[in-house]
Amino acid sequence: MTPTLILKPGTAWSDAWQRCLTVAPEAFRDDRVLNLWNAGWRPDGRVLPAVSPVDGSPVAGPPRLDGGTAHRAVRAALDQHRAWRHVPLPERRARVAATLDALTEHRRLLALLLVWEIGKPWRLAQADVDRAIDGVRWYVDGIESMLDGRAPLDGPVSNIASWNYPMSVLVHALLVQALAGNAVVAKTPTDGGVACLTLASALAAREGLPVTLLSGTGSELSEALVRAPEIGCVSFVGGRDTGAAVATAVTDLGKRHVLEQEGLNTWGIWNFSDFDAFGALVPKLFDYGKQRCTAYPRFVVQRNLFDAFLAAYLPAVRTLRVGHPLAVERPDDPLPKLDFGPLINAAKAKELRDQVAEAIERGAVPLHRGDPADARFLSGQDTAAYVQPVTLLDPPPSSPLHHAEPFGPVDTVVLVDTEAELLAAMNASNGALVATLSTDDRATYDRLAPHIRAFKVGHGTPRSRGDRDELFGGHGASWRGAFVGGELLVRAVTRGPAGERLPGNFPEYQLPP
């Protein structure tokens, strides 16, 4: 019998909101967040309603600006940039370090906001905050050598990022860009994270960092954030459709750019026997419901190993823990250790359920479907944004699940008979960020891995975006512009010697790191 669960005391959205009002009253009003531009918090923008994916309850919505106001904000950011670029590096380091101390002081509040706004389980929400802090500290400690012979850009860096990693991707990038001597402009993701980003930006602005934080739709703000002549670089993380439009604009304008786009990351299994080790990895591959740019939603399996694959995979996927991230049995219980909670919203959940149903109707074979009765929910809560894990064999070519990243807890399996079929299936999306090949023979891995079109290819282990000095980029349509990670992130947002060619994937050249 499933025990009766309660919301852990002190973790309600109202608790988090009251703490925001106390910590950063300049950025939060009684019922809304503010936009930050021209070094001031402003109550402009039309606030649209928003709900938490956790239980459908109301949370703070983004105050959406119009295009004219966004242009004024970008012009003000250029003025900040022209002043900030002349601030001595020791002072920039000190201000960024002070911001990291403030983020550390309020890390639990930032993590709680992530739980409510984007549905991250507590463990993963804390990890997102900590990765941002720890990653930027690495740059603070080593920035002198990275900036040797380099200068800030001619204008601020514009950041447009997806909702899934507000701290470890977006805030991390903002702070490193500022450390390198640039003013920074960021658009809050449309689907969630506005309160977390507002709090983080407030803590940075208090330390004198030149941060601009704006909310709005891409159609309203893209002219200002992508095409405005004041912008020195565009940094984008998101889907291929939006990324393609950004890529066209920045290429036409000759702007510095870093465009991280999705790809179908694949895991190949060929002449492999250590399925115990593989099975132990399967639950971790479902972290955050596979709502990650480096998730693995596709397994390409040698046909004569399919039975061994299933014997390891199915018991592992049946252990997944899904539910309300803040639900406990007793008030003093720790927060639950879940693999994932809701998807980002109910609309995405419905879309994914419909895609699964359509794929099955057209011939895909369901290998596993999680039981909602096994999930941990509060009595009577809204569960519209939750999707139980699903595994399908051979989705039809007409299905989006055949060729695109589902961005949800849906795995697909494709069976192959030859190495050529293996590589073709692993390269189905014309480029990916990561891939893995499980094979017993190192020589086989060394021979096949170079033909897999992913920036990072693991040998039997998953790859990730990485931290600190680990480089990151993508092949094919998964990446446009300069590669990042380690020293390359600093090089991407600074000017070097005349004629410098940055490592990256550009229309006129492709240069590996």
PDB file of C-alpha atoms in Angstrom, residues 356-464:
ATOM      1  CA  VAL A 356       4.435   7.441 -28.168  1.00  0.00           C
ATOM      2  CA  ALA A 357       0.843   6.416 -28.915  1.00  0.00           C
ATOM      3  CA  GLU A 358       1.208   7.322 -32.592  1.00  0.00           C
ATOM      4  CA  ALA A 359       4.519   5.443 -32.897  1.00  0.00           C
ATOM      5  CA  ILE A 360       2.923   2.294 -31.452  1.00  0.00           C
ATOM      6  CA  GLU A 361      -0.053   2.624 -33.803  1.00  0.00           C
ATOM      7  CA  ARG A 362       2.385   2.755 -36.716  1.00  0.00           C
ATOM      8  CA  GLY A 363       4.336  -0.323 -35.685  1.00  0.00           C
ATOM      9  CA  ALA A 364       6.726   0.464 -32.819  1.00  0.00           C
ATOM     10  CA  VAL A 365       6.868  -2.317 -30.218  1.00  0.00           C
ATOM     11  CA  PRO A 366       6.487  -1.223 -26.570  1.00  0.00           C
ATOM     12  CA  LEU A 367       9.179  -2.944 -24.503  1.00  0.00           C
ATOM     13  CA  HIS A 368       8.463  -1.132 -21.251  1.00  0.00           C
ATOM     14  CA  ARG A 369       5.858   1.295 -19.927  1.00  0.00           C
ATOM     15  CA  GLY A 370       6.089   2.591 -16.362  1.00  0.00           C
ATOM     16  CA  ASP A 371       3.070   2.266 -14.093  1.00  0.00           C
ATOM     17  CA  PRO A 372       1.725   5.585 -12.729  1.00  0.00           C
ATOM     18  CA  ALA A 373       0.618   3.699  -9.623  1.00  0.00           C
ATOM     19  CA  ASP A 374       4.278   3.325  -8.663  1.00  0.00           C
ATOM     20  CA  ALA A 375       4.918   7.081  -8.654  1.00  0.00           C
ATOM     21  CA  ARG A 376       5.093   9.183  -5.454  1.00  0.00           C
ATOM     22  CA  PHE A 377       2.354  11.824  -5.503  1.00  0.00           C
ATOM     23  CA  LEU A 378       0.422  13.874  -3.004  1.00  0.00           C
ATOM     24  CA  SER A 379      -3.216  12.960  -2.678  1.00  0.00           C
ATOM     25  CA  GLY A 380      -5.235  14.754  -5.348  1.00  0.00           C
ATOM     26  CA  GLN A 381      -2.338  16.674  -6.871  1.00  0.00           C
ATOM     27  CA  ASP A 382      -2.271  17.701 -10.521  1.00  0.00           C
ATOM     28  CA  THR A 383      -0.075  15.192 -12.398  1.00  0.00           C
ATOM     29  CA  ALA A 384      -0.615  16.454 -15.964  1.00  0.00           C
ATOM     30  CA  ALA A 385       3.096  17.200 -16.496  1.00  0.00           C
ATOM     31  CA  TYR A 386       4.315  13.729 -15.496  1.00  0.00           C
ATOM     32  CA  VAL A 387       5.238  11.016 -18.014  1.00  0.00           C
ATOM     33  CA  GLN A 388       6.226   7.532 -16.924  1.00  0.00           C
ATOM     34  CA  PRO A 389       9.289   5.985 -18.596  1.00  0.00           C
ATOM     35  CA  VAL A 390       8.645   4.301 -21.942  1.00  0.00           C
ATOM     36  CA  THR A 391      10.859   2.148 -24.171  1.00  0.00           C
ATOM     37  CA  LEU A 392       9.974   1.459 -27.806  1.00  0.00           C
ATOM     38  CA  LEU A 393      11.533  -0.920 -30.312  1.00  0.00           C
ATOM     39  CA  ASP A 394      11.891   0.345 -33.890  1.00  0.00           C
ATOM     40  CA  PRO A 395       9.858   3.572 -34.019  1.00  0.00           C
ATOM     41  CA  PRO A 396       8.647   4.091 -37.606  1.00  0.00           C
ATOM     42  CA  PRO A 397      10.556   6.543 -39.825  1.00  0.00           C
ATOM     43  CA  SER A 398       7.475   8.786 -39.903  1.00  0.00           C
ATOM     44  CA  SER A 399       7.629   9.289 -36.134  1.00  0.00           C
ATOM     45  CA  PRO A 400       9.555  12.199 -34.551  1.00  0.00           C
ATOM     46  CA  LEU A 401      10.893   9.598 -32.126  1.00  0.00           C
ATOM     47  CA  HIS A 402      12.795   7.997 -35.003  1.00  0.00           C
ATOM     48  CA  HIS A 403      15.001  10.982 -35.830  1.00  0.00           C
ATOM     49  CA  ALA A 404      14.701  13.667 -33.121  1.00  0.00           C
ATOM     50  CA  GLU A 405      15.518  14.036 -29.451  1.00  0.00           C
ATOM     51  CA  PRO A 406      12.305  13.482 -27.405  1.00  0.00           C
ATOM     52  CA  PHE A 407      13.491  15.559 -24.427  1.00  0.00           C
ATOM     53  CA  GLY A 408      11.600  13.276 -22.087  1.00  0.00           C
ATOM     54  CA  PRO A 409      11.785   9.788 -20.527  1.00  0.00           C
ATOM     55  CA  VAL A 410      11.314   7.864 -23.771  1.00  0.00           C
ATOM     56  CA  ASP A 411      13.976   5.456 -25.020  1.00  0.00           C
ATOM     57  CA  THR A 412      13.992   3.953 -28.481  1.00  0.00           C
ATOM     58  CA  VAL A 413      15.879   0.842 -29.563  1.00  0.00           C
ATOM     59  CA  VAL A 414      17.039   0.081 -33.106  1.00  0.00           C
ATOM     60  CA  LEU A 415      18.475  -3.307 -34.080  1.00  0.00           C
ATOM     61  CA  VAL A 416      21.303  -3.619 -36.604  1.00  0.00           C
ATOM     62  CA  ASP A 417      23.255  -6.434 -38.214  1.00  0.00           C
ATOM     63  CA  THR A 418      26.365  -4.794 -39.658  1.00  0.00           C
ATOM     64  CA  GLU A 419      28.866  -2.156 -38.633  1.00  0.00           C
ATOM     65  CA  ALA A 420      27.677   0.041 -41.486  1.00  0.00           C
ATOM     66  CA  GLU A 421      24.106  -0.137 -40.158  1.00  0.00           C
ATOM     67  CA  LEU A 422      25.374   0.608 -36.655  1.00  0.00           C
ATOM     68  CA  LEU A 423      27.110   3.798 -37.771  1.00  0.00           C
ATOM     69  CA  ALA A 424      24.195   4.909 -39.942  1.00  0.00           C
ATOM     70  CA  ALA A 425      21.760   4.490 -37.058  1.00  0.00           C
ATOM     71  CA  MET A 426      24.070   6.269 -34.609  1.00  0.00           C
ATOM     72  CA  ASN A 427      24.382   9.201 -37.032  1.00  0.00           C
ATOM     73  CA  ALA A 428      20.657   9.540 -37.702  1.00  0.00           C
ATOM     74  CA  SER A 429      20.396  13.223 -36.720  1.00  0.00           C
ATOM     75  CA  ASN A 430      23.295  14.729 -38.694  1.00  0.00           C
ATOM     76  CA  GLY A 431      25.437  15.469 -35.691  1.00  0.00           C
ATOM     77  CA  ALA A 432      25.164  15.090 -31.942  1.00  0.00           C
ATOM     78  CA  LEU A 433      26.798  16.398 -28.803  1.00  0.00           C
ATOM     79  CA  VAL A 434      27.678  13.044 -27.220  1.00  0.00           C
ATOM     80  CA  ALA A 435      27.595   9.347 -28.040  1.00  0.00           C
ATOM     81  CA  THR A 436      28.816   6.092 -26.517  1.00  0.00           C
ATOM     82  CA  LEU A 437      29.915   2.784 -28.024  1.00  0.00           C
ATOM     83  CA  SER A 438      29.972  -0.309 -25.819  1.00  0.00           C
ATOM     84  CA  THR A 439      32.267  -2.968 -27.267  1.00  0.00           C
ATOM     85  CA  ASP A 440      34.660  -5.394 -25.615  1.00  0.00           C
ATOM     86  CA  ASP A 441      37.425  -4.846 -28.147  1.00  0.00           C
ATOM     87  CA  ARG A 442      39.353  -1.583 -27.829  1.00  0.00           C
ATOM     88  CA  ALA A 443      40.544  -1.877 -31.412  1.00  0.00           C
ATOM     89  CA  THR A 444      36.943  -2.041 -32.600  1.00  0.00           C
ATOM     90  CA  TYR A 445      36.124   1.082 -30.607  1.00  0.00           C
ATOM     91  CA  ASP A 446      39.159   2.923 -31.987  1.00  0.00           C
ATOM     92  CA  ARG A 447      38.159   1.977 -35.521  1.00  0.00           C
ATOM     93  CA  LEU A 448      34.463   2.890 -35.292  1.00  0.00           C
ATOM     94  CA  ALA A 449      34.429   5.876 -32.917  1.00  0.00           C
ATOM     95  CA  PRO A 450      35.931   8.382 -35.403  1.00  0.00           C
ATOM     96  CA  HIS A 451      32.977   7.722 -37.724  1.00  0.00           C
ATOM     97  CA  ILE A 452      30.385   8.607 -35.071  1.00  0.00           C
ATOM     98  CA  ARG A 453      29.364  12.248 -35.595  1.00  0.00           C
ATOM     99  CA  ALA A 454      29.383  13.368 -31.972  1.00  0.00           C
ATOM    100  CA  PHE A 455      31.709  15.810 -30.254  1.00  0.00           C
ATOM    101  CA  LYS A 456      32.412  13.394 -27.412  1.00  0.00           C
ATOM    102  CA  VAL A 457      32.310   9.600 -27.768  1.00  0.00           C
ATOM    103  CA  GLY A 458      32.562   7.409 -24.690  1.00  0.00           C
ATOM    104  CA  HIS A 459      33.833   3.841 -24.584  1.00  0.00           C
ATOM    105  CA  GLY A 460      31.133   2.071 -22.573  1.00  0.00           C
ATOM    106  CA  THR A 461      30.505   5.106 -20.357  1.00  0.00           C
ATOM    107  CA  PRO A 462      28.254   8.153 -20.785  1.00  0.00           C
ATOM    108  CA  ARG A 463      29.735  11.515 -21.737  1.00  0.00           C
ATOM    109  CA  SER A 464      28.532  14.867 -20.437  1.00  0.00           C
TER     110      SER A 464
END
